[in-house]
PDB file of C-alpha atoms in Angstrom:
ATOM      1  CA  MET C1440     145.792 103.683  82.509  1.00  0.00           C
ATOM      2  CA  SER C1441     148.361 104.794  79.971  1.00  0.00           C
ATOM      3  CA  VAL C1442     147.157 107.087  77.211  1.00  0.00           C
ATOM      4  CA  PHE C1443     150.787 107.626  76.170  1.00  0.00           C
ATOM      5  CA  ASN C1444     151.388 103.891  75.690  1.00  0.00           C
ATOM      6  CA  ALA C1445     148.171 103.629  73.668  1.00  0.00           C
ATOM      7  CA  TYR C1446     149.215 106.574  71.519  1.00  0.00           C
ATOM      8  CA  MET C1447     152.642 105.070  70.862  1.00  0.00           C
ATOM      9  CA  ALA C1448     151.204 101.612  70.096  1.00  0.00           C
ATOM     10  CA  LEU C1449     148.688 103.026  67.611  1.00  0.00           C
ATOM     11  CA  SER C1450     150.902 105.613  65.892  1.00  0.00           C
ATOM     12  CA  GLY C1451     151.763 104.334  62.435  1.00  0.00           C
ATOM     13  CA  ALA C1452     150.247 100.930  63.208  1.00  0.00           C
ATOM     14  CA  VAL C1453     146.637 101.601  62.231  1.00  0.00           C
ATOM     15  CA  ASP C1454     144.801 103.585  59.549  1.00  0.00           C
ATOM     16  CA  ALA C1455     143.861 106.349  61.947  1.00  0.00           C
ATOM     17  CA  ASP C1456     144.612 110.008  62.559  1.00  0.00           C
ATOM     18  CA  LEU C1457     145.739 110.473  66.158  1.00  0.00           C
ATOM     19  CA  LEU C1458     145.800 113.695  68.145  1.00  0.00           C
ATOM     20  CA  ARG C1459     146.863 114.377  71.722  1.00  0.00           C
ATOM     21  CA  ASP C1460     144.971 116.910  73.864  1.00  0.00           C
ATOM     22  CA  GLU C1461     142.503 117.810  71.107  1.00  0.00           C
ATOM     23  CA  ARG C1462     140.099 120.497  72.330  1.00  0.00           C
ATOM     24  CA  LEU C1463     136.581 119.110  72.064  1.00  0.00           C
ATOM     25  CA  SER C1464     135.168 122.620  71.716  1.00  0.00           C
ATOM     26  CA  HIS C1465     136.387 122.243  68.123  1.00  0.00           C
ATOM     27  CA  ARG C1466     134.453 118.989  67.749  1.00  0.00           C
ATOM     28  CA  THR C1467     131.018 119.850  69.144  1.00  0.00           C
ATOM     29  CA  THR C1468     128.211 122.064  67.913  1.00  0.00           C
ATOM     30  CA  TYR C1469     128.125 123.720  71.351  1.00  0.00           C
ATOM     31  CA  ARG C1470     131.708 124.958  70.853  1.00  0.00           C
ATOM     32  CA  ILE C1471     132.285 124.025  74.492  1.00  0.00           C
ATOM     33  CA  GLY C1472     134.629 121.540  76.128  1.00  0.00           C
ATOM     34  CA  GLY C1473     138.172 120.898  77.263  1.00  0.00           C
ATOM     35  CA  PRO C1474     140.691 118.542  75.652  1.00  0.00           C
ATOM     36  CA  ALA C1475     140.455 114.819  74.988  1.00  0.00           C
ATOM     37  CA  ALA C1476     143.587 113.034  76.164  1.00  0.00           C
ATOM     38  CA  LEU C1477     143.542 111.133  72.860  1.00  0.00           C
ATOM     39  CA  PHE C1478     141.450 111.717  69.749  1.00  0.00           C
ATOM     40  CA  ALA C1479     141.436 109.000  67.085  1.00  0.00           C
ATOM     41  CA  THR C1480     139.772 109.228  63.692  1.00  0.00           C
ATOM     42  CA  VAL C1481     139.672 105.599  62.560  1.00  0.00           C
ATOM     43  CA  ASN C1482     139.291 105.098  58.831  1.00  0.00           C
ATOM     44  CA  SER C1483     138.598 101.376  58.527  1.00  0.00           C
ATOM     45  CA  TYR C1484     136.995  98.478  60.329  1.00  0.00           C
ATOM     46  CA  SER C1485     140.339  96.818  61.039  1.00  0.00           C
ATOM     47  CA  SER C1486     141.774 100.042  62.479  1.00  0.00           C
ATOM     48  CA  LEU C1487     138.718 100.415  64.722  1.00  0.00           C
ATOM     49  CA  VAL C1488     139.086  96.867  66.051  1.00  0.00           C
ATOM     50  CA  ARG C1489     142.825  97.331  66.604  1.00  0.00           C
ATOM     51  CA  THR C1490     142.288 100.671  68.338  1.00  0.00           C
ATOM     52  CA  LEU C1491     139.729  99.200  70.721  1.00  0.00           C
ATOM     53  CA  SER C1492     142.044  96.291  71.475  1.00  0.00           C
ATOM     54  CA  VAL C1493     144.955  98.581  72.364  1.00  0.00           C
ATOM     55  CA  LEU C1494     142.757 100.833  74.490  1.00  0.00           C
ATOM     56  CA  ARG C1495     141.407  97.830  76.375  1.00  0.00           C
ATOM     57  CA  ARG C1496     144.931  96.505  76.968  1.00  0.00           C
ATOM     58  CA  GLU C1497     146.120  99.865  78.273  1.00  0.00           C
ATOM     59  CA  GLY C1498     143.028 100.429  80.390  1.00  0.00           C
ATOM     60  CA  VAL C1499     142.030 103.612  78.556  1.00  0.00           C
ATOM     61  CA  GLU C1500     138.357 104.560  78.550  1.00  0.00           C
ATOM     62  CA  TRP C1501     136.863 105.458  75.186  1.00  0.00           C
ATOM     63  CA  VAL C1502     133.743 106.935  73.640  1.00  0.00           C
ATOM     64  CA  ILE C1503     132.419 107.239  70.095  1.00  0.00           C
ATOM     65  CA  LEU C1504     131.745 110.809  68.974  1.00  0.00           C
ATOM     66  CA  GLY C1505     129.786 111.587  65.822  1.00  0.00           C
ATOM     67  CA  ARG C1506     129.322 115.214  64.824  1.00  0.00           C
ATOM     68  CA  GLY C1507     129.116 116.309  68.451  1.00  0.00           C
ATOM     69  CA  SER C1508     125.617 117.722  68.038  1.00  0.00           C
ATOM     70  CA  ASN C1509     124.024 116.295  71.179  1.00  0.00           C
ATOM     71  CA  VAL C1510     126.938 116.476  73.594  1.00  0.00           C
ATOM     72  CA  LEU C1511     128.042 118.751  76.419  1.00  0.00           C
ATOM     73  CA  VAL C1512     131.720 118.255  77.231  1.00  0.00           C
ATOM     74  CA  SER C1513     133.209 119.145  80.599  1.00  0.00           C
ATOM     75  CA  ASP C1514     135.446 122.207  80.832  1.00  0.00           C
ATOM     76  CA  GLU C1515     138.159 119.841  82.092  1.00  0.00           C
ATOM     77  CA  GLY C1516     137.771 117.653  79.005  1.00  0.00           C
ATOM     78  CA  TYR C1517     137.879 113.862  78.810  1.00  0.00           C
ATOM     79  CA  ASP C1518     140.831 111.827  80.074  1.00  0.00           C
ATOM     80  CA  GLY C1519     140.190 108.889  77.754  1.00  0.00           C
ATOM     81  CA  CYS C1520     140.106 108.384  73.992  1.00  0.00           C
ATOM     82  CA  VAL C1521     137.460 109.940  71.785  1.00  0.00           C
ATOM     83  CA  ILE C1522     136.914 107.865  68.637  1.00  0.00           C
ATOM     84  CA  LYS C1523     135.511 109.335  65.442  1.00  0.00           C
ATOM     85  CA  LEU C1524     134.473 107.056  62.571  1.00  0.00           C
ATOM     86  CA  GLY C1525     136.262 108.235  59.445  1.00  0.00           C
ATOM     87  CA  ARG C1526     136.612 107.411  55.756  1.00  0.00           C
ATOM     88  CA  GLU C1527     135.305 103.826  55.439  1.00  0.00           C
ATOM     89  CA  PHE C1528     132.367 104.663  57.686  1.00  0.00           C
ATOM     90  CA  SER C1529     131.266 107.733  55.716  1.00  0.00           C
ATOM     91  CA  ARG C1530     130.127 106.047  52.503  1.00  0.00           C
ATOM     92  CA  ILE C1531     126.585 106.339  51.155  1.00  0.00           C
ATOM     93  CA  THR C1532     125.315 103.901  48.499  1.00  0.00           C
ATOM     94  CA  PHE C1533     121.924 103.475  46.847  1.00  0.00           C
ATOM     95  CA  SER C1534     120.277 100.315  45.535  1.00  0.00           C
ATOM     96  CA  GLU C1535     117.620  99.930  42.856  1.00  0.00           C
ATOM     97  CA  ASP C1536     114.958  98.823  45.342  1.00  0.00           C
ATOM     98  CA  GLY C1537     114.704 102.227  47.026  1.00  0.00           C
ATOM     99  CA  CYS C1538     117.124 101.496  49.853  1.00  0.00           C
ATOM    100  CA  VAL C1539     120.148 103.515  50.913  1.00  0.00           C
ATOM    101  CA  THR C1540     123.048 102.210  52.985  1.00  0.00           C
ATOM    102  CA  ALA C1541     125.028 104.767  54.942  1.00  0.00           C
ATOM    103  CA  GLY C1542     128.041 104.443  57.185  1.00  0.00           C
ATOM    104  CA  ALA C1543     127.592 105.539  60.771  1.00  0.00           C
ATOM    105  CA  GLY C1544     130.134 108.311  60.293  1.00  0.00           C
ATOM    106  CA  ALA C1545     128.296 109.874  57.355  1.00  0.00           C
ATOM    107  CA  ASN C1546     126.866 113.336  57.816  1.00  0.00           C
ATOM    108  CA  LEU C1547     123.087 113.149  58.270  1.00  0.00           C
ATOM    109  CA  SER C1548     122.558 116.337  56.276  1.00  0.00           C
ATOM    110  CA  LYS C1549     124.540 114.853  53.369  1.00  0.00           C
ATOM    111  CA  LEU C1550     122.416 111.706  53.473  1.00  0.00           C
ATOM    112  CA  VAL C1551     119.211 113.782  53.390  1.00  0.00           C
ATOM    113  CA  SER C1552     120.526 115.800  50.460  1.00  0.00           C
ATOM    114  CA  GLU C1553     121.473 112.683  48.494  1.00  0.00           C
ATOM    115  CA  THR C1554     118.065 111.067  49.029  1.00  0.00           C
ATOM    116  CA  LEU C1555     116.582 114.126  47.327  1.00  0.00           C
ATOM    117  CA  SER C1556     119.038 113.753  44.426  1.00  0.00           C
ATOM    118  CA  HIS C1557     117.948 110.124  44.004  1.00  0.00           C
ATOM    119  CA  GLY C1558     114.229 110.905  44.246  1.00  0.00           C
ATOM    120  CA  LEU C1559     113.658 108.990  47.489  1.00  0.00           C
ATOM    121  CA  SER C1560     111.186 110.150  50.102  1.00  0.00           C
ATOM    122  CA  GLY C1561     111.121 109.322  53.807  1.00  0.00           C
ATOM    123  CA  LEU C1562     113.790 111.487  55.430  1.00  0.00           C
ATOM    124  CA  GLU C1563     112.306 114.922  54.801  1.00  0.00           C
ATOM    125  CA  PHE C1564     111.716 115.337  58.534  1.00  0.00           C
ATOM    126  CA  CYS C1565     115.478 115.065  59.115  1.00  0.00           C
ATOM    127  CA  VAL C1566     116.319 118.197  57.127  1.00  0.00           C
ATOM    128  CA  GLY C1567     118.151 120.671  59.317  1.00  0.00           C
ATOM    129  CA  ILE C1568     118.985 118.111  62.009  1.00  0.00           C
ATOM    130  CA  PRO C1569     122.768 118.109  62.602  1.00  0.00           C
ATOM    131  CA  GLY C1570     124.757 115.028  63.486  1.00  0.00           C
ATOM    132  CA  SER C1571     125.996 111.733  62.095  1.00  0.00           C
ATOM    133  CA  VAL C1572     123.936 108.856  60.758  1.00  0.00           C
ATOM    134  CA  GLY C1573     125.078 106.586  63.585  1.00  0.00           C
ATOM    135  CA  GLY C1574     124.127 109.111  66.229  1.00  0.00           C
ATOM    136  CA  ALA C1575     120.738 109.719  64.620  1.00  0.00           C
ATOM    137  CA  VAL C1576     119.955 106.001  64.556  1.00  0.00           C
ATOM    138  CA  SER C1577     121.204 105.209  68.063  1.00  0.00           C
ATOM    139  CA  MET C1578     118.999 107.905  69.621  1.00  0.00           C
ATOM    140  CA  ASP C1579     116.156 107.492  67.101  1.00  0.00           C
ATOM    141  CA  ALA C1580     116.380 111.145  66.106  1.00  0.00           C
ATOM    142  CA  GLY C1581     113.581 113.063  64.457  1.00  0.00           C
ATOM    143  CA  THR C1582     110.627 115.211  65.423  1.00  0.00           C
ATOM    144  CA  ARG C1583     107.971 114.624  68.078  1.00  0.00           C
ATOM    145  CA  HIS C1584     105.945 112.674  65.520  1.00  0.00           C
ATOM    146  CA  GLU C1585     108.465 111.116  63.068  1.00  0.00           C
ATOM    147  CA  TRP C1586     111.580 109.120  63.861  1.00  0.00           C
ATOM    148  CA  VAL C1587     114.423 107.489  61.952  1.00  0.00           C
ATOM    149  CA  GLY C1588     113.829 104.045  63.477  1.00  0.00           C
ATOM    150  CA  PRO C1589     110.802 102.979  61.397  1.00  0.00           C
ATOM    151  CA  ARG C1590     112.863 103.580  58.222  1.00  0.00           C
ATOM    152  CA  VAL C1591     115.643 101.206  59.317  1.00  0.00           C
ATOM    153  CA  GLN C1592     115.647  97.977  57.317  1.00  0.00           C
ATOM    154  CA  SER C1593     118.820  96.618  58.918  1.00  0.00           C
ATOM    155  CA  LEU C1594     121.988  97.738  60.626  1.00  0.00           C
ATOM    156  CA  VAL C1595     125.446  96.387  61.355  1.00  0.00           C
ATOM    157  CA  ALA C1596     127.114  96.960  64.707  1.00  0.00           C
ATOM    158  CA  LEU C1597     130.387  96.004  66.360  1.00  0.00           C
ATOM    159  CA  ARG C1598     130.317  94.331  69.740  1.00  0.00           C
ATOM    160  CA  PRO C1599     133.765  95.166  71.195  1.00  0.00           C
ATOM    161  CA  GLY C1600     135.585  91.909  71.786  1.00  0.00           C
ATOM    162  CA  GLY C1601     132.810  89.939  70.116  1.00  0.00           C
ATOM    163  CA  GLY C1602     132.812  90.894  66.435  1.00  0.00           C
ATOM    164  CA  MET C1603     130.131  92.227  64.122  1.00  0.00           C
ATOM    165  CA  CYS C1604     126.424  91.577  64.397  1.00  0.00           C
ATOM    166  CA  ARG C1605     123.484  92.417  62.147  1.00  0.00           C
ATOM    167  CA  TYR C1606     120.033  93.488  63.256  1.00  0.00           C
ATOM    168  CA  ALA C1607     116.823  93.634  61.258  1.00  0.00           C
ATOM    169  CA  GLY C1608     115.080  96.956  61.768  1.00  0.00           C
ATOM    170  CA  PRO C1609     111.802  95.418  63.024  1.00  0.00           C
ATOM    171  CA  ASP C1610     113.717  93.441  65.654  1.00  0.00           C
ATOM    172  CA  ILE C1611     114.870  96.675  67.293  1.00  0.00           C
ATOM    173  CA  GLU C1612     112.609  98.542  69.686  1.00  0.00           C
ATOM    174  CA  TRP C1613     112.306 102.203  68.727  1.00  0.00           C
ATOM    175  CA  GLY C1614     111.022 104.989  70.927  1.00  0.00           C
ATOM    176  CA  TYR C1615     111.199 108.713  71.513  1.00  0.00           C
ATOM    177  CA  ARG C1616     114.954 109.485  71.595  1.00  0.00           C
ATOM    178  CA  TRP C1617     115.676 105.841  72.419  1.00  0.00           C
ATOM    179  CA  SER C1618     116.409 102.483  70.831  1.00  0.00           C
ATOM    180  CA  SER C1619     117.091  98.995  72.177  1.00  0.00           C
ATOM    181  CA  ILE C1620     120.489  98.806  70.447  1.00  0.00           C
ATOM    182  CA  PRO C1621     122.908  97.787  73.239  1.00  0.00           C
ATOM    183  CA  ALA C1622     124.758 100.812  74.587  1.00  0.00           C
ATOM    184  CA  ASP C1623     128.105  98.996  74.429  1.00  0.00           C
ATOM    185  CA  GLU C1624     127.817  98.265  70.702  1.00  0.00           C
ATOM    186  CA  ILE C1625     129.076 100.573  67.966  1.00  0.00           C
ATOM    187  CA  ILE C1626     126.823 101.136  64.970  1.00  0.00           C
ATOM    188  CA  LEU C1627     128.863 100.764  61.772  1.00  0.00           C
ATOM    189  CA  GLU C1628     126.288 101.168  59.003  1.00  0.00           C
ATOM    190  CA  VAL C1629     122.550 101.267  58.477  1.00  0.00           C
ATOM    191  CA  THR C1630     120.252 100.462  55.563  1.00  0.00           C
ATOM    192  CA  LEU C1631     117.103 102.579  55.261  1.00  0.00           C
ATOM    193  CA  ALA C1632     114.033 101.670  53.220  1.00  0.00           C
ATOM    194  CA  LEU C1633     112.683 104.747  51.429  1.00  0.00           C
ATOM    195  CA  THR C1634     109.989 105.460  48.844  1.00  0.00           C
ATOM    196  CA  PRO C1635     110.507 106.703  45.265  1.00  0.00           C
ATOM    197  CA  ALA C1636     108.825 110.062  44.718  1.00  0.00           C
ATOM    198  CA  ALA C1637     108.995 113.175  42.541  1.00  0.00           C
ATOM    199  CA  LYS C1638     112.031 115.294  43.393  1.00  0.00           C
ATOM    200  CA  ALA C1639     110.006 118.498  43.223  1.00  0.00           C
ATOM    201  CA  GLY C1640     107.635 117.260  45.916  1.00  0.00           C
ATOM    202  CA  ILE C1641     110.482 116.076  48.143  1.00  0.00           C
ATOM    203  CA  ALA C1642     112.279 119.391  47.754  1.00  0.00           C
ATOM    204  CA  GLU C1643     109.131 121.361  48.543  1.00  0.00           C
ATOM    205  CA  GLU C1644     108.526 119.365  51.724  1.00  0.00           C
ATOM    206  CA  MET C1645     112.153 119.740  52.815  1.00  0.00           C
ATOM    207  CA  GLU C1646     112.051 123.496  52.256  1.00  0.00           C
ATOM    208  CA  ARG C1647     108.812 123.771  54.226  1.00  0.00           C
ATOM    209  CA  ARG C1648     110.288 121.901  57.164  1.00  0.00           C
ATOM    210  CA  LEU C1649     113.579 123.793  57.010  1.00  0.00           C
ATOM    211  CA  ALA C1650     111.749 127.126  56.943  1.00  0.00           C
ATOM    212  CA  ARG C1651     109.841 126.106  60.062  1.00  0.00           C
ATOM    213  CA  ARG C1652     113.062 125.152  61.845  1.00  0.00           C
ATOM    214  CA  ARG C1653     114.628 128.485  60.929  1.00  0.00           C
ATOM    215  CA  ALA C1654     111.572 130.322  62.219  1.00  0.00           C
ATOM    216  CA  THR C1655     111.309 128.449  65.513  1.00  0.00           C
ATOM    217  CA  GLN C1656     114.860 127.399  66.448  1.00  0.00           C
ATOM    218  CA  PRO C1657     118.057 129.418  67.077  1.00  0.00           C
ATOM    219  CA  MET C1658     120.021 127.898  64.209  1.00  0.00           C
ATOM    220  CA  GLY C1659     122.474 130.814  64.164  1.00  0.00           C
ATOM    221  CA  ARG C1660     123.810 130.181  67.675  1.00  0.00           C
ATOM    222  CA  PRO C1661     125.961 127.280  68.924  1.00  0.00           C
ATOM    223  CA  SER C1662     123.798 124.793  70.804  1.00  0.00           C
ATOM    224  CA  CYS C1663     123.241 121.068  71.312  1.00  0.00           C
ATOM    225  CA  GLY C1664     119.678 121.166  69.998  1.00  0.00           C
ATOM    226  CA  SER C1665     116.885 120.327  72.425  1.00  0.00           C
ATOM    227  CA  VAL C1666     118.238 120.109  75.967  1.00  0.00           C
ATOM    228  CA  PHE C1667     115.350 118.291  77.664  1.00  0.00           C
ATOM    229  CA  ARG C1668     113.123 115.452  76.472  1.00  0.00           C
ATOM    230  CA  ASP C1669     109.456 116.229  76.002  1.00  0.00           C
ATOM    231  CA  PRO C1670     107.647 114.741  79.024  1.00  0.00           C
ATOM    232  CA  GLY C1671     104.880 112.558  77.606  1.00  0.00           C
ATOM    233  CA  ASP C1672     102.539 114.530  75.376  1.00  0.00           C
ATOM    234  CA  ALA C1673     103.689 117.860  76.815  1.00  0.00           C
ATOM    235  CA  SER C1674     106.302 120.124  75.249  1.00  0.00           C
ATOM    236  CA  ALA C1675     109.407 120.823  77.318  1.00  0.00           C
ATOM    237  CA  GLY C1676     109.862 124.100  75.464  1.00  0.00           C
ATOM    238  CA  ARG C1677     106.351 125.304  76.276  1.00  0.00           C
ATOM    239  CA  LEU C1678     106.701 124.324  79.939  1.00  0.00           C
ATOM    240  CA  ILE C1679     109.971 126.264  80.202  1.00  0.00           C
ATOM    241  CA  GLU C1680     108.537 129.273  78.363  1.00  0.00           C
ATOM    242  CA  SER C1681     105.462 129.315  80.611  1.00  0.00           C
ATOM    243  CA  CYS C1682     107.788 129.807  83.573  1.00  0.00           C
ATOM    244  CA  GLY C1683     109.152 133.006  82.041  1.00  0.00           C
ATOM    245  CA  LEU C1684     112.610 131.506  81.561  1.00  0.00           C
ATOM    246  CA  LYS C1685     113.356 132.658  78.019  1.00  0.00           C
ATOM    247  CA  GLY C1686     116.494 134.779  78.180  1.00  0.00           C
ATOM    248  CA  TYR C1687     117.616 133.398  81.555  1.00  0.00           C
ATOM    249  CA  ALA C1688     121.408 133.284  81.513  1.00  0.00           C
ATOM    250  CA  VAL C1689     124.450 132.247  83.495  1.00  0.00           C
ATOM    251  CA  GLY C1690     127.751 133.408  82.078  1.00  0.00           C
ATOM    252  CA  GLY C1691     127.686 132.837  78.316  1.00  0.00           C
ATOM    253  CA  ALA C1692     124.861 130.266  78.397  1.00  0.00           C
ATOM    254  CA  GLN C1693     121.311 131.473  77.815  1.00  0.00           C
ATOM    255  CA  VAL C1694     117.852 129.998  77.389  1.00  0.00           C
ATOM    256  CA  SER C1695     117.064 130.923  73.794  1.00  0.00           C
ATOM    257  CA  ASP C1696     114.620 133.775  73.200  1.00  0.00           C
ATOM    258  CA  GLN C1697     113.441 131.833  70.155  1.00  0.00           C
ATOM    259  CA  HIS C1698     112.923 128.352  71.582  1.00  0.00           C
ATOM    260  CA  ALA C1699     112.956 127.768  75.338  1.00  0.00           C
ATOM    261  CA  ASN C1700     114.244 124.189  75.084  1.00  0.00           C
ATOM    262  CA  PHE C1701     117.481 125.427  73.535  1.00  0.00           C
ATOM    263  CA  ILE C1702     120.315 126.707  75.711  1.00  0.00           C
ATOM    264  CA  VAL C1703     122.624 128.638  73.419  1.00  0.00           C
ATOM    265  CA  ASN C1704     126.259 129.647  73.658  1.00  0.00           C
ATOM    266  CA  MET C1705     126.185 133.438  73.409  1.00  0.00           C
ATOM    267  CA  GLY C1706     129.971 133.529  73.336  1.00  0.00           C
ATOM    268  CA  GLY C1707     132.540 132.091  75.717  1.00  0.00           C
ATOM    269  CA  ALA C1708     130.063 129.861  77.526  1.00  0.00           C
ATOM    270  CA  LYS C1709     131.497 127.180  79.780  1.00  0.00           C
ATOM    271  CA  ALA C1710     130.021 123.767  80.441  1.00  0.00           C
ATOM    272  CA  SER C1711     129.494 124.858  84.036  1.00  0.00           C
ATOM    273  CA  ASP C1712     127.363 127.761  82.751  1.00  0.00           C
ATOM    274  CA  VAL C1713     125.171 125.384  80.762  1.00  0.00           C
ATOM    275  CA  LEU C1714     124.775 123.039  83.730  1.00  0.00           C
ATOM    276  CA  ALA C1715     123.807 125.955  85.966  1.00  0.00           C
ATOM    277  CA  VAL C1716     121.124 127.059  83.486  1.00  0.00           C
ATOM    278  CA  MET C1717     119.880 123.482  83.114  1.00  0.00           C
ATOM    279  CA  GLY C1718     119.647 123.059  86.877  1.00  0.00           C
ATOM    280  CA  HIS C1719     117.706 126.289  87.330  1.00  0.00           C
ATOM    281  CA  VAL C1720     115.319 125.473  84.486  1.00  0.00           C
ATOM    282  CA  HIS C1721     114.724 121.978  85.870  1.00  0.00           C
ATOM    283  CA  ASP C1722     113.969 123.265  89.371  1.00  0.00           C
ATOM    284  CA  VAL C1723     111.653 126.080  88.261  1.00  0.00           C
ATOM    285  CA  VAL C1724     109.635 123.776  85.982  1.00  0.00           C
ATOM    286  CA  ALA C1725     109.396 121.174  88.764  1.00  0.00           C
ATOM    287  CA  GLN C1726     108.202 123.825  91.214  1.00  0.00           C
ATOM    288  CA  ASN C1727     105.637 125.337  88.863  1.00  0.00           C
ATOM    289  CA  HIS C1728     104.367 122.256  87.021  1.00  0.00           C
ATOM    290  CA  GLY C1729     105.473 119.251  89.076  1.00  0.00           C
ATOM    291  CA  VAL C1730     107.331 117.912  86.030  1.00  0.00           C
ATOM    292  CA  ASP C1731     110.760 116.289  86.319  1.00  0.00           C
ATOM    293  CA  LEU C1732     112.453 117.285  83.060  1.00  0.00           C
ATOM    294  CA  ARG C1733     114.990 114.719  81.860  1.00  0.00           C
ATOM    295  CA  PRO C1734     118.035 115.833  79.861  1.00  0.00           C
ATOM    296  CA  GLU C1735     118.287 114.808  76.233  1.00  0.00           C
ATOM    297  CA  VAL C1736     121.844 116.090  75.878  1.00  0.00           C
ATOM    298  CA  LYS C1737     124.634 113.634  76.720  1.00  0.00           C
ATOM    299  CA  CYS C1738     127.367 114.755  79.112  1.00  0.00           C
ATOM    300  CA  LEU C1739     130.996 113.753  78.659  1.00  0.00           C
ATOM    301  CA  GLY C1740     133.949 114.093  81.006  1.00  0.00           C
ATOM    302  CA  PHE C1741     132.070 115.102  84.147  1.00  0.00           C
ATOM    303  CA  ARG C1742     133.081 113.485  87.417  1.00  0.00           C
ATOM    304  CA  GLY C1743     130.747 112.481  90.171  1.00  0.00           C
TER     305      GLY C1743
END
């Protein structure tokens, strides 16, 4: 594997911004993580294809990173290439039939805001959820009762080495924090079918939902959002809270006093601190309730 050769081959040859040893703590909402050997912000489809080709030739592992809102990065970092979808993948366009097409690199909060400006209802439940559009679609983000997937009319993805492919929304299986989109494909853009509605009503619903998030979630502290998936109809947060684990801490990582399914960075937390808290929470819940909590957060750069 030669990250240096990949860096040299890509420098000046593609429409991309390349960085060596970029600290991923600057690129994640957790504010945790060591450096990526190579960080590439690709600004066009052709530069993405070329970048993947060079990385494959040089044997360099790669991963797509959106806004880093559901990721825990190792303290040692990632020895491959982290790819961020840039300019061409951040566009948002509206059609007259109530649909909006957004690039996978677009900010989800910006998309939600623009649907309000255009008087389109259907994404109110996404207000306050951080992340990129591509990340939200791939994991079918949302609440316990409403998900992005049912709003998807179609999406375009890149199959590395195989070109682009288009999926109709109904042909994709959608589930709680899951979709049937192949894990090795890169979502490029998505078209969502929304419903025209009065802006005042949309704004009121968004404010109601945002107020609830502010009241129940630690939005002022760095975190990755919910750490564990809700097991069935139960609430992971309530199970954790019932075990008296609010406030449990290792190093700078702490189970939030506000929402037990959030592990927050109180300052200077390491990935190892978060993992230690996660492990303790998992074991205590299993012992007290017989429930095997499954992580929702994705881990990057860990060995073994």
